[in-house]
């Protein structure tokens, strides 16, 4: 399985990667809490996903990128930002935070927010909630380490691509690439393979091919 970022065009997906549409659901207090699977598309060996944001057949490409002369220049560079995260230390957890990967899924805000929960991670309930929040972060902005065994805490994710929608706020989120599927740039360079990454599908990111939250109007 792999995803090729074509020059000024769509993502070319190969290897029969499952494609799923999921929605972010709020809890009764208005915090993002759960993922809901809405549609599982029939498995295709190859397909092309829109990254310009203008297809009339989303999430698939319909060729509109050519008509609008989409500039899809990749600017994510060598990803040195992954090596310099902000670090929050707690008693039992360490949080790494790469802020410019935020896609505004907002799972991290509940119960005092993940930064405070990490600092209070000697309290079992705070620790458990911090882990749930980090594992729901689709982009891998937030990564927790267990200070007891030194291991990274990562969710087990099916190799798949999820089209993220957030109907409560009418936000159309990025493509969530799960389970360590390689993403290859237009010039053949492989990006760092991670369990969770999110790809821009609105065309506005300043960190292409990755989402930087630009789909959200502020
Ligand atoms: S990338 Fe082809 S229509 Fe958007």
PDB file of N, CA and C and ligand atoms in Angstrom, residues 9-10 50-55 61-65, ligand 1:
ATOM      1  N   UNK A   9      -1.776  17.711  -8.568  1.00  0.00           N
ATOM      2  CA  UNK A   9      -2.945  16.866  -8.803  1.00  0.00           C
ATOM      3  C   UNK A   9      -3.295  16.056  -7.572  1.00  0.00           C
ATOM      4  N   UNK A  10      -4.046  14.967  -7.769  1.00  0.00           N
ATOM      5  CA  UNK A  10      -4.603  14.234  -6.635  1.00  0.00           C
ATOM      6  C   UNK A  10      -3.592  13.333  -5.910  1.00  0.00           C
ATOM      7  N   UNK A  50      -9.087  13.668  -4.251  1.00  0.00           N
ATOM      8  CA  UNK A  50      -8.925  15.104  -4.479  1.00  0.00           C
ATOM      9  C   UNK A  50      -8.063  15.731  -3.388  1.00  0.00           C
ATOM     10  N   UNK A  51      -7.135  16.598  -3.787  1.00  0.00           N
ATOM     11  CA  UNK A  51      -6.399  17.378  -2.785  1.00  0.00           C
ATOM     12  C   UNK A  51      -6.472  18.868  -3.070  1.00  0.00           C
ATOM     13  N   UNK A  52      -7.181  19.242  -4.161  1.00  0.00           N
ATOM     14  CA  UNK A  52      -7.308  20.672  -4.470  1.00  0.00           C
ATOM     15  C   UNK A  52      -8.523  21.285  -3.782  1.00  0.00           C
ATOM     16  N   UNK A  53      -9.466  20.439  -3.361  1.00  0.00           N
ATOM     17  CA  UNK A  53     -10.646  20.937  -2.656  1.00  0.00           C
ATOM     18  C   UNK A  53     -11.792  21.311  -3.566  1.00  0.00           C
ATOM     19  N   UNK A  54     -11.658  21.115  -4.876  1.00  0.00           N
ATOM     20  CA  UNK A  54     -12.688  21.613  -5.804  1.00  0.00           C
ATOM     21  C   UNK A  54     -13.398  20.523  -6.601  1.00  0.00           C
ATOM     22  N   UNK A  55     -13.123  19.269  -6.334  1.00  0.00           N
ATOM     23  CA  UNK A  55     -13.813  18.205  -7.074  1.00  0.00           C
ATOM     24  C   UNK A  55     -15.312  18.248  -6.794  1.00  0.00           C
ATOM     25  N   UNK A  61     -11.027  12.552  -7.031  1.00  0.00           N
ATOM     26  CA  UNK A  61     -10.637  13.578  -8.005  1.00  0.00           C
ATOM     27  C   UNK A  61     -11.513  13.446  -9.243  1.00  0.00           C
ATOM     28  N   UNK A  62     -11.968  14.577  -9.795  1.00  0.00           N
ATOM     29  CA  UNK A  62     -12.731  14.539 -11.047  1.00  0.00           C
ATOM     30  C   UNK A  62     -12.046  15.353 -12.135  1.00  0.00           C
ATOM     31  N   UNK A  63     -10.792  15.715 -11.908  1.00  0.00           N
ATOM     32  CA  UNK A  63     -10.026  16.438 -12.933  1.00  0.00           C
ATOM     33  C   UNK A  63     -10.118  17.944 -12.820  1.00  0.00           C
ATOM     34  N   UNK A  64     -10.921  18.463 -11.879  1.00  0.00           N
ATOM     35  CA  UNK A  64     -11.090  19.917 -11.763  1.00  0.00           C
ATOM     36  C   UNK A  64      -9.774  20.634 -11.475  1.00  0.00           C
ATOM     37  N   UNK A  65      -8.816  19.936 -10.815  1.00  0.00           N
ATOM     38  CA  UNK A  65      -7.535  20.585 -10.473  1.00  0.00           C
ATOM     39  C   UNK A  65      -6.860  21.173 -11.709  1.00  0.00           C
TER      40      UNK A  65
HETATM   41  S1  LIG B   1      -7.171  17.095  -7.110  1.00  0.00           S
HETATM   42 FE1  LIG B   1      -8.282  16.538  -8.866  1.00  0.00          FE
HETATM   43  S2  LIG B   1     -10.199  17.540  -8.617  1.00  0.00           S
HETATM   44 FE2  LIG B   1      -9.089  18.077  -6.783  1.00  0.00          FE
END
